[in-house]
Every structure is written in structure tokens, then in C-alpha cells.
mmCIF file of N, CA, C and O in Angstrom:
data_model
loop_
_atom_site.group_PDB
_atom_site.id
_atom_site.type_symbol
_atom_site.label_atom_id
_atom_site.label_comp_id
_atom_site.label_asym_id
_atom_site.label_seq_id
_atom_site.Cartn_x
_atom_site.Cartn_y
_atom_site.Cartn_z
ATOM 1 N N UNK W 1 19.038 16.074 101.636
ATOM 2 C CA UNK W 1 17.879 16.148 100.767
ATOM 3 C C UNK W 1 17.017 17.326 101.203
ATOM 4 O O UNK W 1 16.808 17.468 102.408
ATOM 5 N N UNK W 2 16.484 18.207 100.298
ATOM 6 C CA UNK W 2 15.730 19.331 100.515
ATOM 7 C C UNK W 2 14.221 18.930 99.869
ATOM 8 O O UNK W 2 14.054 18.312 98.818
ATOM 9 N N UNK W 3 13.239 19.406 100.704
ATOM 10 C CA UNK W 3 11.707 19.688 100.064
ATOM 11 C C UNK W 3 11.941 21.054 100.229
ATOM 12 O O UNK W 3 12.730 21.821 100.780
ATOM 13 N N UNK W 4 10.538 21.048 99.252
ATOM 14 C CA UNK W 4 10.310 22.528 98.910
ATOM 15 C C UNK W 4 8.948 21.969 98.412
ATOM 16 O O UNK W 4 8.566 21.039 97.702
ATOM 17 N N UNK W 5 8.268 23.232 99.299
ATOM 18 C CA UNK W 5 6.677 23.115 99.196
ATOM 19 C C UNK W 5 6.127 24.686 98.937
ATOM 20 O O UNK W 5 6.277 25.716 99.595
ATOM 21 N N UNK W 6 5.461 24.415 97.751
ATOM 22 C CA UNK W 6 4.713 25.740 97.028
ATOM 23 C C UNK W 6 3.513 25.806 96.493
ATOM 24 O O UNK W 6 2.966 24.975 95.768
ATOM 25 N N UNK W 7 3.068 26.945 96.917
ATOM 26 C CA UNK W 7 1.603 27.036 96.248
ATOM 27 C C UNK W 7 1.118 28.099 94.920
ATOM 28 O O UNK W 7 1.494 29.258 94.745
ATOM 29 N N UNK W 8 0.468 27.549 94.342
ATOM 30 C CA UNK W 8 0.218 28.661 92.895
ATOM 31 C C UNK W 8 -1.629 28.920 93.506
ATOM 32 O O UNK W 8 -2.517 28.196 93.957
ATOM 33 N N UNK W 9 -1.476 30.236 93.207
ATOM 34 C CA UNK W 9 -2.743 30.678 93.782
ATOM 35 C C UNK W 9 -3.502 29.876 95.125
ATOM 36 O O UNK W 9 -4.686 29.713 95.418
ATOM 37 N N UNK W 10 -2.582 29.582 95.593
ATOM 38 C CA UNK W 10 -2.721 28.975 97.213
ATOM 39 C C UNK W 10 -1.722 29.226 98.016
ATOM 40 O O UNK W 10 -0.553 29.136 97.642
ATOM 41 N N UNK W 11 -2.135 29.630 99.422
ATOM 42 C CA UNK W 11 -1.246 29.868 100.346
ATOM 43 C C UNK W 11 -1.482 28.659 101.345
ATOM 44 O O UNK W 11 -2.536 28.335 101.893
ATOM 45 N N UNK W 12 0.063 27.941 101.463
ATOM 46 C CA UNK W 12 0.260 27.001 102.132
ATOM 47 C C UNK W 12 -0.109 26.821 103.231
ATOM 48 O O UNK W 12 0.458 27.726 103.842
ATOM 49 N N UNK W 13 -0.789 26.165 104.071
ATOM 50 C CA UNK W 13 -0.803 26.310 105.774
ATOM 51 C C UNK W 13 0.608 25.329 106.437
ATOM 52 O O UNK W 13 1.593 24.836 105.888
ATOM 53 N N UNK W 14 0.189 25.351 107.676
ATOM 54 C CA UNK W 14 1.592 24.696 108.258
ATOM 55 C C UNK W 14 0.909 23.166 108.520
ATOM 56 O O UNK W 14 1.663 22.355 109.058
ATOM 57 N N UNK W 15 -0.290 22.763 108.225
ATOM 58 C CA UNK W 15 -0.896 21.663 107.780
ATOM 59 C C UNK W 15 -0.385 20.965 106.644
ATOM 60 O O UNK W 15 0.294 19.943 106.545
ATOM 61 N N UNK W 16 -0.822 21.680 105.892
ATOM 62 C CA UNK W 16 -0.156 21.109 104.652
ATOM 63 C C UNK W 16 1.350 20.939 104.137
ATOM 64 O O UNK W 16 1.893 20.166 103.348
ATOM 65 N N UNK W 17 1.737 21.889 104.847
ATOM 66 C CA UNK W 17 3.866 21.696 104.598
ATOM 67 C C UNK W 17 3.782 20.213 105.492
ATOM 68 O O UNK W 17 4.229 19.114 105.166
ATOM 69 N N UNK W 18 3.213 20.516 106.448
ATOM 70 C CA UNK W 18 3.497 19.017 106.957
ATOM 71 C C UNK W 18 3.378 17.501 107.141
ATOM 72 O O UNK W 18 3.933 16.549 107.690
ATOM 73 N N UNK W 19 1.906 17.955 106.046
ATOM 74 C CA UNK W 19 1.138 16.237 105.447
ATOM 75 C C UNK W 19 2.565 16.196 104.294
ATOM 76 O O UNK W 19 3.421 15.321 104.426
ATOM 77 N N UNK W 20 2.647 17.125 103.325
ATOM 78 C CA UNK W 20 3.802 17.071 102.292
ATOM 79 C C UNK W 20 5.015 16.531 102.705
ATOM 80 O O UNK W 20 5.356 15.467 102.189
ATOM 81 N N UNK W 21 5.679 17.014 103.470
ATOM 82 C CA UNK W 21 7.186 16.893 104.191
ATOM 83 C C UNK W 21 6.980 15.641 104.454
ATOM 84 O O UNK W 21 7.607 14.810 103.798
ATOM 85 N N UNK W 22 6.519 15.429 104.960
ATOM 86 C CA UNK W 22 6.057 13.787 106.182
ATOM 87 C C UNK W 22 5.958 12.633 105.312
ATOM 88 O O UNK W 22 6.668 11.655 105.546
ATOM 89 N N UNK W 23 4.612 12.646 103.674
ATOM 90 C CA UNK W 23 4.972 12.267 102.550
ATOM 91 C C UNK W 23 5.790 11.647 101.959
ATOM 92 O O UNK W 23 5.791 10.446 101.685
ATOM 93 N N UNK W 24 7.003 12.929 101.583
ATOM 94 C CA UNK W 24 8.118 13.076 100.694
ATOM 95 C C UNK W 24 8.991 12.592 101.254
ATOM 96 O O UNK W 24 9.773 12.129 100.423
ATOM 97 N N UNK W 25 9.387 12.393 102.454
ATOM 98 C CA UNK W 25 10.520 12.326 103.799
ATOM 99 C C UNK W 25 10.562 10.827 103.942
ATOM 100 O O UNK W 25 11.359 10.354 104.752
ATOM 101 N N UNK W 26 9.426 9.669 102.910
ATOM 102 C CA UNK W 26 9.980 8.940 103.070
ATOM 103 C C UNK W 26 10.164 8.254 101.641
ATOM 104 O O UNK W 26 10.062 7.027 101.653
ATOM 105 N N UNK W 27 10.426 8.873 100.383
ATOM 106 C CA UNK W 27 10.798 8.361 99.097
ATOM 107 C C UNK W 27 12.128 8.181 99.096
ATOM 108 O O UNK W 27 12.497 7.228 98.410
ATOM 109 N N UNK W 28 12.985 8.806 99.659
ATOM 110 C CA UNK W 28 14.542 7.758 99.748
ATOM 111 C C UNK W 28 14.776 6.626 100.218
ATOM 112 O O UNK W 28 15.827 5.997 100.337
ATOM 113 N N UNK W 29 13.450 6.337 100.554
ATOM 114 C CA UNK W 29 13.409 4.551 101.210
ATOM 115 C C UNK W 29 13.620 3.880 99.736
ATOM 116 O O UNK W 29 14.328 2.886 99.573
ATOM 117 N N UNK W 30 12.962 4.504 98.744
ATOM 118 C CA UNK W 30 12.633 4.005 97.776
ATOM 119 C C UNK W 30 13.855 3.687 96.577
ATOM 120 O O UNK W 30 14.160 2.698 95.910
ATOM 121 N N UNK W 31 14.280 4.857 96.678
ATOM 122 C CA UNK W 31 15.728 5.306 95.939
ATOM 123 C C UNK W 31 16.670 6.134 96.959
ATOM 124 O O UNK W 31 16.305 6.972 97.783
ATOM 125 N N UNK W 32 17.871 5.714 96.707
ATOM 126 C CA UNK W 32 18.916 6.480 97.828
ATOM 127 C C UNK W 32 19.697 7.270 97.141
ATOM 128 O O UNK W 32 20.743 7.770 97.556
ATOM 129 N N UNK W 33 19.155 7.424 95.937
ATOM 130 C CA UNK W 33 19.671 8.881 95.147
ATOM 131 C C UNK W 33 19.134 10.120 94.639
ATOM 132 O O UNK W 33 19.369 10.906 93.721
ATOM 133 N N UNK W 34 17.880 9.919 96.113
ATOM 134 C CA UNK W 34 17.523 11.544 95.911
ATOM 135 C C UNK W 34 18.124 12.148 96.862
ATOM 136 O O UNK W 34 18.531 12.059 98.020
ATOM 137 N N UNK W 35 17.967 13.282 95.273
ATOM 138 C CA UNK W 35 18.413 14.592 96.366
ATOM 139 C C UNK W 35 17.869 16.058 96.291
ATOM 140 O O UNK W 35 18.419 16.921 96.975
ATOM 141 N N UNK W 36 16.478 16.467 95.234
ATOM 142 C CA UNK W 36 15.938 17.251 95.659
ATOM 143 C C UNK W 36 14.153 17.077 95.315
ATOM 144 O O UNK W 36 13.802 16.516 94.277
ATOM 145 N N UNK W 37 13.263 17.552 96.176
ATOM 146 C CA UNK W 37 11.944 17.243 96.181
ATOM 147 C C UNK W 37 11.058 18.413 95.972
ATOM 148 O O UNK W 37 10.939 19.192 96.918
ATOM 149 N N UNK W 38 10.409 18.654 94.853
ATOM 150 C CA UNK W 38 9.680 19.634 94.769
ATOM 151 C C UNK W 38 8.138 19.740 94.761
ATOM 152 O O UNK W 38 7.570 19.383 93.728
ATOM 153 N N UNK W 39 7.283 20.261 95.957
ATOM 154 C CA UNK W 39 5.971 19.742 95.831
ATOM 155 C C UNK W 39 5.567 21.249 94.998
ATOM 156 O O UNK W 39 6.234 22.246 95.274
ATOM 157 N N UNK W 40 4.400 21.345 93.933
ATOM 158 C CA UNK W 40 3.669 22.799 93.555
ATOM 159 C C UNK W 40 1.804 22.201 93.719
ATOM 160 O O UNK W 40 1.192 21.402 93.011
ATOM 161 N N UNK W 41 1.426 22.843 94.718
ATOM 162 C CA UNK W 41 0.095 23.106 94.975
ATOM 163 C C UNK W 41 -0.697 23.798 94.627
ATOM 164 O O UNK W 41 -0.453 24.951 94.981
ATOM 165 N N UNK W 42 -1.639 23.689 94.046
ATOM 166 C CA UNK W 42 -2.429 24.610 92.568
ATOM 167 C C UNK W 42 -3.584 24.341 93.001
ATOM 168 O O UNK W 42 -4.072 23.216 93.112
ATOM 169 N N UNK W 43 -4.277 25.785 93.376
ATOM 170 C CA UNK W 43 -5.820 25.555 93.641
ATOM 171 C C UNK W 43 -6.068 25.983 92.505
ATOM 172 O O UNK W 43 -5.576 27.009 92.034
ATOM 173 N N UNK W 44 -7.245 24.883 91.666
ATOM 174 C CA UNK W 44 -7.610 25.404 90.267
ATOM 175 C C UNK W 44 -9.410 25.544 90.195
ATOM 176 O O UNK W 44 -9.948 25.006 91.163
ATOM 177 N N UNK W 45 -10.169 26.049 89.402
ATOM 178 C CA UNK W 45 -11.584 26.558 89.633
ATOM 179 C C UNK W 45 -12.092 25.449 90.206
ATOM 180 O O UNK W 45 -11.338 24.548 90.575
ATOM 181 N N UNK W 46 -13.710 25.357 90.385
ATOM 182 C CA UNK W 46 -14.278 24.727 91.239
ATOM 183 C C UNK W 46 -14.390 24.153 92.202
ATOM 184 O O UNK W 46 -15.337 23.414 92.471
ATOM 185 N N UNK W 47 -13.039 24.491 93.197
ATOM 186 C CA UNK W 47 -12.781 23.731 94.296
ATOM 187 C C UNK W 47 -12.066 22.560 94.501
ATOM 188 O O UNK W 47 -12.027 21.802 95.470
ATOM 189 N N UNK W 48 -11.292 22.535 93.017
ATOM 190 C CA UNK W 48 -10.005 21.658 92.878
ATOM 191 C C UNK W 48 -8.765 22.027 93.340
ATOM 192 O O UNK W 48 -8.343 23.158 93.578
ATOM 193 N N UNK W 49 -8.073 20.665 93.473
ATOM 194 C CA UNK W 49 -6.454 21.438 93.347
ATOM 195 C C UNK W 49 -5.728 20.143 92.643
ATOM 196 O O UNK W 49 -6.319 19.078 92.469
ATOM 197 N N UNK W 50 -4.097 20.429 92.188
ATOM 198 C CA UNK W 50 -3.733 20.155 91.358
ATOM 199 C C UNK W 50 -2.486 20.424 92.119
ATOM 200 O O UNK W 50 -2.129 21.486 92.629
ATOM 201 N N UNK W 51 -1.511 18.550 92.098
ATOM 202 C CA UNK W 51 -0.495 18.191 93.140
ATOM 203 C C UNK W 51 0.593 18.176 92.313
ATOM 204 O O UNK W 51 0.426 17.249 91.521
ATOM 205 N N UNK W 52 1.575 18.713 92.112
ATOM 206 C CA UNK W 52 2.781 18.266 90.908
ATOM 207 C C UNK W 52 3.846 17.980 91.906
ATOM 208 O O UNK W 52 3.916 18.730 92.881
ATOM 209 N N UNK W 53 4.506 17.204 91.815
ATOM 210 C CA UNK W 53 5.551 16.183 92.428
ATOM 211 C C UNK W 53 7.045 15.738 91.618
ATOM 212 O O UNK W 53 7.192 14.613 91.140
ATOM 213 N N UNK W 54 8.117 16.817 91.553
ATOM 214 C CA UNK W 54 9.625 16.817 90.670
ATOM 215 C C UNK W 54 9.775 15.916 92.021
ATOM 216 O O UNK W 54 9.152 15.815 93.078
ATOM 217 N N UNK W 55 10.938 15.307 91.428
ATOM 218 C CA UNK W 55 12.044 14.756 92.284
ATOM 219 C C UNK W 55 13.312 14.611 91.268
ATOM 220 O O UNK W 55 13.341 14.117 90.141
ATOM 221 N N UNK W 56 14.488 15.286 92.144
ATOM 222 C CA UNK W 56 15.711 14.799 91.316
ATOM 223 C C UNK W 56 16.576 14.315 91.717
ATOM 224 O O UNK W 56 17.010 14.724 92.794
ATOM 225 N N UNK W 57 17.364 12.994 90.899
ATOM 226 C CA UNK W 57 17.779 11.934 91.754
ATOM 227 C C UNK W 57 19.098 11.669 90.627
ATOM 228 O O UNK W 57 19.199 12.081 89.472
ATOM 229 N N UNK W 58 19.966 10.897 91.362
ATOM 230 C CA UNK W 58 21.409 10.757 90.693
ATOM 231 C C UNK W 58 20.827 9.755 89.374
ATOM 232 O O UNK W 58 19.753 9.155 89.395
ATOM 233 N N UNK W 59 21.755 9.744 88.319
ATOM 234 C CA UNK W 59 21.966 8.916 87.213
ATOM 235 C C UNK W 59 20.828 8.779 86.611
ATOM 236 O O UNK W 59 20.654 7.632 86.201
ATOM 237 N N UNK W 60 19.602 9.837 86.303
ATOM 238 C CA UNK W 60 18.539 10.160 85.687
ATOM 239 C C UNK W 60 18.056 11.431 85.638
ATOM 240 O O UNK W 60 18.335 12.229 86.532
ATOM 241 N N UNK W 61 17.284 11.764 84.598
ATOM 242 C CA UNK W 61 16.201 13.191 84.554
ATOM 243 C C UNK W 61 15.324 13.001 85.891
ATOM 244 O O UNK W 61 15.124 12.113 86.720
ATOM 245 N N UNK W 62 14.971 14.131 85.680
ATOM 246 C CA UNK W 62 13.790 14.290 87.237
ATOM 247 C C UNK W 62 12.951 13.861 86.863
ATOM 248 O O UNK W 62 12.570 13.891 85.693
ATOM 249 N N UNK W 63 12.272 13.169 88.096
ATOM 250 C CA UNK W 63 11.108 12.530 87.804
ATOM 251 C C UNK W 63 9.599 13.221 88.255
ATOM 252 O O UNK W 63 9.488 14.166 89.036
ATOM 253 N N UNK W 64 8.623 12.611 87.661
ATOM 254 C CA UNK W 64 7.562 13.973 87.626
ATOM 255 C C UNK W 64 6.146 13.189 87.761
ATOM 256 O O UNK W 64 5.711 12.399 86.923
ATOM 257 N N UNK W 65 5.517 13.552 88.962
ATOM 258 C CA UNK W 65 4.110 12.866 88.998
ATOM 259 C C UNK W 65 3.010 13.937 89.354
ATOM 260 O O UNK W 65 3.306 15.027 89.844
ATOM 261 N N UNK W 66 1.938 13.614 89.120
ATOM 262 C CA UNK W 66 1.098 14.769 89.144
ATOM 263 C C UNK W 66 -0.493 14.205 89.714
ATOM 264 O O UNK W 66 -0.815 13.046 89.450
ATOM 265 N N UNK W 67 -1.252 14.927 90.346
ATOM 266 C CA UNK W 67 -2.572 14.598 90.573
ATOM 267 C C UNK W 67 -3.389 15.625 90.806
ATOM 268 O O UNK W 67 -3.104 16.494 91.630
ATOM 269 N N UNK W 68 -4.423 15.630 90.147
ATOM 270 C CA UNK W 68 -5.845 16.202 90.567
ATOM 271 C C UNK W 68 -7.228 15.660 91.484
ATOM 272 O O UNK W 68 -7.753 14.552 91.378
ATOM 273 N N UNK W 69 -7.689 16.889 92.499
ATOM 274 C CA UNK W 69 -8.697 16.140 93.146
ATOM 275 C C UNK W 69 -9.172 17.239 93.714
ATOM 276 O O UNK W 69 -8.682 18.369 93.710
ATOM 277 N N UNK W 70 -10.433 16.742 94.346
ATOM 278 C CA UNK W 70 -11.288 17.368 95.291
ATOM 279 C C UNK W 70 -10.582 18.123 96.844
ATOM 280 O O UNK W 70 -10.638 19.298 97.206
ATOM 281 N N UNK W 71 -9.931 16.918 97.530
ATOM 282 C CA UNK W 71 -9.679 16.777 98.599
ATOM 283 C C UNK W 71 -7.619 16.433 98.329
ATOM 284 O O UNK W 71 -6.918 15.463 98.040
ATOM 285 N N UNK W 72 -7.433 17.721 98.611
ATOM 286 C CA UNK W 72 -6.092 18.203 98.539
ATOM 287 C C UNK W 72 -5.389 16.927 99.186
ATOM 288 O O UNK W 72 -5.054 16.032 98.410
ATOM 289 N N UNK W 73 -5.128 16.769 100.612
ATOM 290 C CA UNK W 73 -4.763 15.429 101.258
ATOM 291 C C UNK W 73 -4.809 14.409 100.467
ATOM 292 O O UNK W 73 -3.642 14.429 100.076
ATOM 293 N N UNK W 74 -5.374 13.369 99.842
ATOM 294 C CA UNK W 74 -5.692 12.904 99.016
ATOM 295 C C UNK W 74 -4.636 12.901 98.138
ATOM 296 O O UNK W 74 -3.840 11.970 98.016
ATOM 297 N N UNK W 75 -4.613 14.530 97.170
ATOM 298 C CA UNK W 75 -4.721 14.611 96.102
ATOM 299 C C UNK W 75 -2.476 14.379 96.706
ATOM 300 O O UNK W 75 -1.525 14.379 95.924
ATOM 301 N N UNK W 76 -2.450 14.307 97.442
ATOM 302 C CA UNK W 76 -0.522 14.518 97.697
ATOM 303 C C UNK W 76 -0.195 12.984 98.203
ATOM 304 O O UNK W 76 0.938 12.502 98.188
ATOM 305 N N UNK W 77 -1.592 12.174 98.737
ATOM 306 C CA UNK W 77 -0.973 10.948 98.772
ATOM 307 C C UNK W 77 -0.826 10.322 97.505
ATOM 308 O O UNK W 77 0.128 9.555 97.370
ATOM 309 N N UNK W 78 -1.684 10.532 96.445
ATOM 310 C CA UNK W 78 -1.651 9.694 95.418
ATOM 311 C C UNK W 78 -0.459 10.204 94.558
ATOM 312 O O UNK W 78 0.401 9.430 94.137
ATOM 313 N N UNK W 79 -0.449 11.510 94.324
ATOM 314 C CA UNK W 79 1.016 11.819 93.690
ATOM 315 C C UNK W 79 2.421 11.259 94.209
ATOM 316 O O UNK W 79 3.381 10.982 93.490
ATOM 317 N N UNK W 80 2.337 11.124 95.887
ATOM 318 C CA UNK W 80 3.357 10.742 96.374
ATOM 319 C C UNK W 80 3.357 9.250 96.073
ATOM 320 O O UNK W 80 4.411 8.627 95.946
ATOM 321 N N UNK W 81 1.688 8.473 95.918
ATOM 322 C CA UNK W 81 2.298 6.731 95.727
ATOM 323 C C UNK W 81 2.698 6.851 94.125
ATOM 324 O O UNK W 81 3.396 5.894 93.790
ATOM 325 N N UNK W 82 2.507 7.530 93.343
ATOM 326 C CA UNK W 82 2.895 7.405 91.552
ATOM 327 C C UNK W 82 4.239 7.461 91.659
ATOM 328 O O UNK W 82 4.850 6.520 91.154
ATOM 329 N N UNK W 83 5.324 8.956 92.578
ATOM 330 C CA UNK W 83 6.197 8.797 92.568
ATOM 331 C C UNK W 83 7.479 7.756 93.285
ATOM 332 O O UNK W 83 8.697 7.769 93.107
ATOM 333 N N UNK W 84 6.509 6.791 94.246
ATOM 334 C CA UNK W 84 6.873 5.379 94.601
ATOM 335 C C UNK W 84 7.442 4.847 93.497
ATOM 336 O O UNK W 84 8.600 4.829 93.078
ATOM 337 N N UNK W 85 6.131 4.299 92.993
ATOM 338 C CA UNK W 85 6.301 3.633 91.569
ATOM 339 C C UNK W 85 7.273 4.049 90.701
ATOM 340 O O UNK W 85 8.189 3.293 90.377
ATOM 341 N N UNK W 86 7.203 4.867 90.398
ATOM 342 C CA UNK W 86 8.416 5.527 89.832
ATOM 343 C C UNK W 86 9.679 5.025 90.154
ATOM 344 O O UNK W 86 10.269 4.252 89.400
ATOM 345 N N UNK W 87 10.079 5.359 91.084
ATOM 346 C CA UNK W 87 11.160 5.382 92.002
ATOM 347 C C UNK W 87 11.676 4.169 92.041
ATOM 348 O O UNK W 87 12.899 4.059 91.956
ATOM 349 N N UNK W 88 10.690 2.786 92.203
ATOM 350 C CA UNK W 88 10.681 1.869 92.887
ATOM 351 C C UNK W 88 11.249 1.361 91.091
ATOM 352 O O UNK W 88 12.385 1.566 90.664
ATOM 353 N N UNK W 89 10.533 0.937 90.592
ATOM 354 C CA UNK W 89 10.410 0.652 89.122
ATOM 355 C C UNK W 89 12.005 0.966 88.330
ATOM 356 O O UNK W 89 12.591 0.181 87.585
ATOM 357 N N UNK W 90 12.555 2.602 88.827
ATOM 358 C CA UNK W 90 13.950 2.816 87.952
ATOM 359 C C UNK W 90 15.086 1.696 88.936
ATOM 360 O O UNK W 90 15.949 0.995 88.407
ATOM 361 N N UNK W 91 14.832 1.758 90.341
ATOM 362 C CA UNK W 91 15.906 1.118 91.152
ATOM 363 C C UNK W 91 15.984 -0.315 90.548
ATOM 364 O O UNK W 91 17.119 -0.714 90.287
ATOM 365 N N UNK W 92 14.980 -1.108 90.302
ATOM 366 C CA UNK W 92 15.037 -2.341 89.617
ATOM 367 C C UNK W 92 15.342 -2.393 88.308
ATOM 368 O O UNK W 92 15.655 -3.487 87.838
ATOM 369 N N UNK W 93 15.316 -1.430 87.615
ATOM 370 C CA UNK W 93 16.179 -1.458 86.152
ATOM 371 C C UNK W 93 17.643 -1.081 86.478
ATOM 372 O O UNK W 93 18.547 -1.688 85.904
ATOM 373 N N UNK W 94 17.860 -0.311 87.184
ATOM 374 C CA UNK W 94 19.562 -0.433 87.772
ATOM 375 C C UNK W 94 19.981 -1.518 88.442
ATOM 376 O O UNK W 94 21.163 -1.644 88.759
ATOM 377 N N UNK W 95 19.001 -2.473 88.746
ATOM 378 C CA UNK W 95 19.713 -3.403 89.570
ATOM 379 C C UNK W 95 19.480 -4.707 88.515
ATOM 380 O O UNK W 95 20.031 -5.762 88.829
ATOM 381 N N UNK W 96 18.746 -4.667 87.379
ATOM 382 C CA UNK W 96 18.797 -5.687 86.273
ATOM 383 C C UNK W 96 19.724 -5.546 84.850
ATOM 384 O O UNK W 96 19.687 -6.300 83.877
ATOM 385 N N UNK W 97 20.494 -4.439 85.028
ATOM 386 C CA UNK W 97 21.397 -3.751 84.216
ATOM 387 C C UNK W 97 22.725 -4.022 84.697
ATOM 388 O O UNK W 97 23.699 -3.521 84.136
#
């Protein structure tokens, strides 16, 4: 499984690759058919930023969660718990199918 951590009009620190990585590193708990993770980090006006969260995983489209916030940290846990849900939510329709 690969992450990949990027910034749009933000330059990443080695802080942040590593709140991300650390994150993401544990959504195959969730599903054991990922296999690629894409974080995009978007500082947008006023001192926002803006978390987008692909994941692509066997026997579905990629899945896609997103968050806005003040406080960047934050703004990658909550994208990372949506893509829980996600995750968590398709494994139980494969396993009620």
C-alpha cells in the first residue's frame, strides 16, 4: 500500500507527512483491499485549508472524503474518520451480499 501526500499552494512539512501517514496507515484495518492512498492539502484564503482523502481499493471506485477547517490537524482527522465510515460501511455490504 502506498500514501502519497500533497500540497496545493502548500508546502508540506515533515509534521504533517507524518500526522497524514500515521492517519492513513491505519484504514486497512478497516478494509483489506486497499491499495492506494491519496492525501491533497489545500491552503485556501483566510487561513483555511482543505483535506481531500482518494483511497483505492479492490472491487469498487475510489473512495473520496473531504474536509475543511481552521486547524489543518483536525481538518485530516476528520477526513480520515469519514473515510472509516466509508470503508467500514462498504465491508459490511460485502459481507451481507
Amino acid at each position: 500500500m502506498r500514501i502519497d501526500v500533497t500540497g496545493r499552494h502548500f508546502e508540506i512539512t515533515p509534521a504533517i507527512l507524518e500526522r497524514a501517514e500515521k492517519k492513513c496507515a491505519k484504514l486497512p484495518k478497516y478494509y483489506d483491499g486497499v491499495q492506494h492512498i491519496e492525501v491533497v492539502v489545500e491552503q485556501i484564503p483566510h487561513d483555511k485549508f482543505a483535506v481531500e482523502l482518494r483511497v483505492d481499493v479492490e472491487k469498487h471506485e475510489t473512495f473520496a472524503a473531504g474536509e475543511k477547517g481552521d486547524d489543518l490537524y483536525l481538518a485530516i482527522d476528520s477526513a480520515v474518520d469519514k473515510m472509516v465510515r466509508q470503508l467500514t460501511d462498504f465491508k459490511e455490504k460485502l459481507k451481507n451480499t
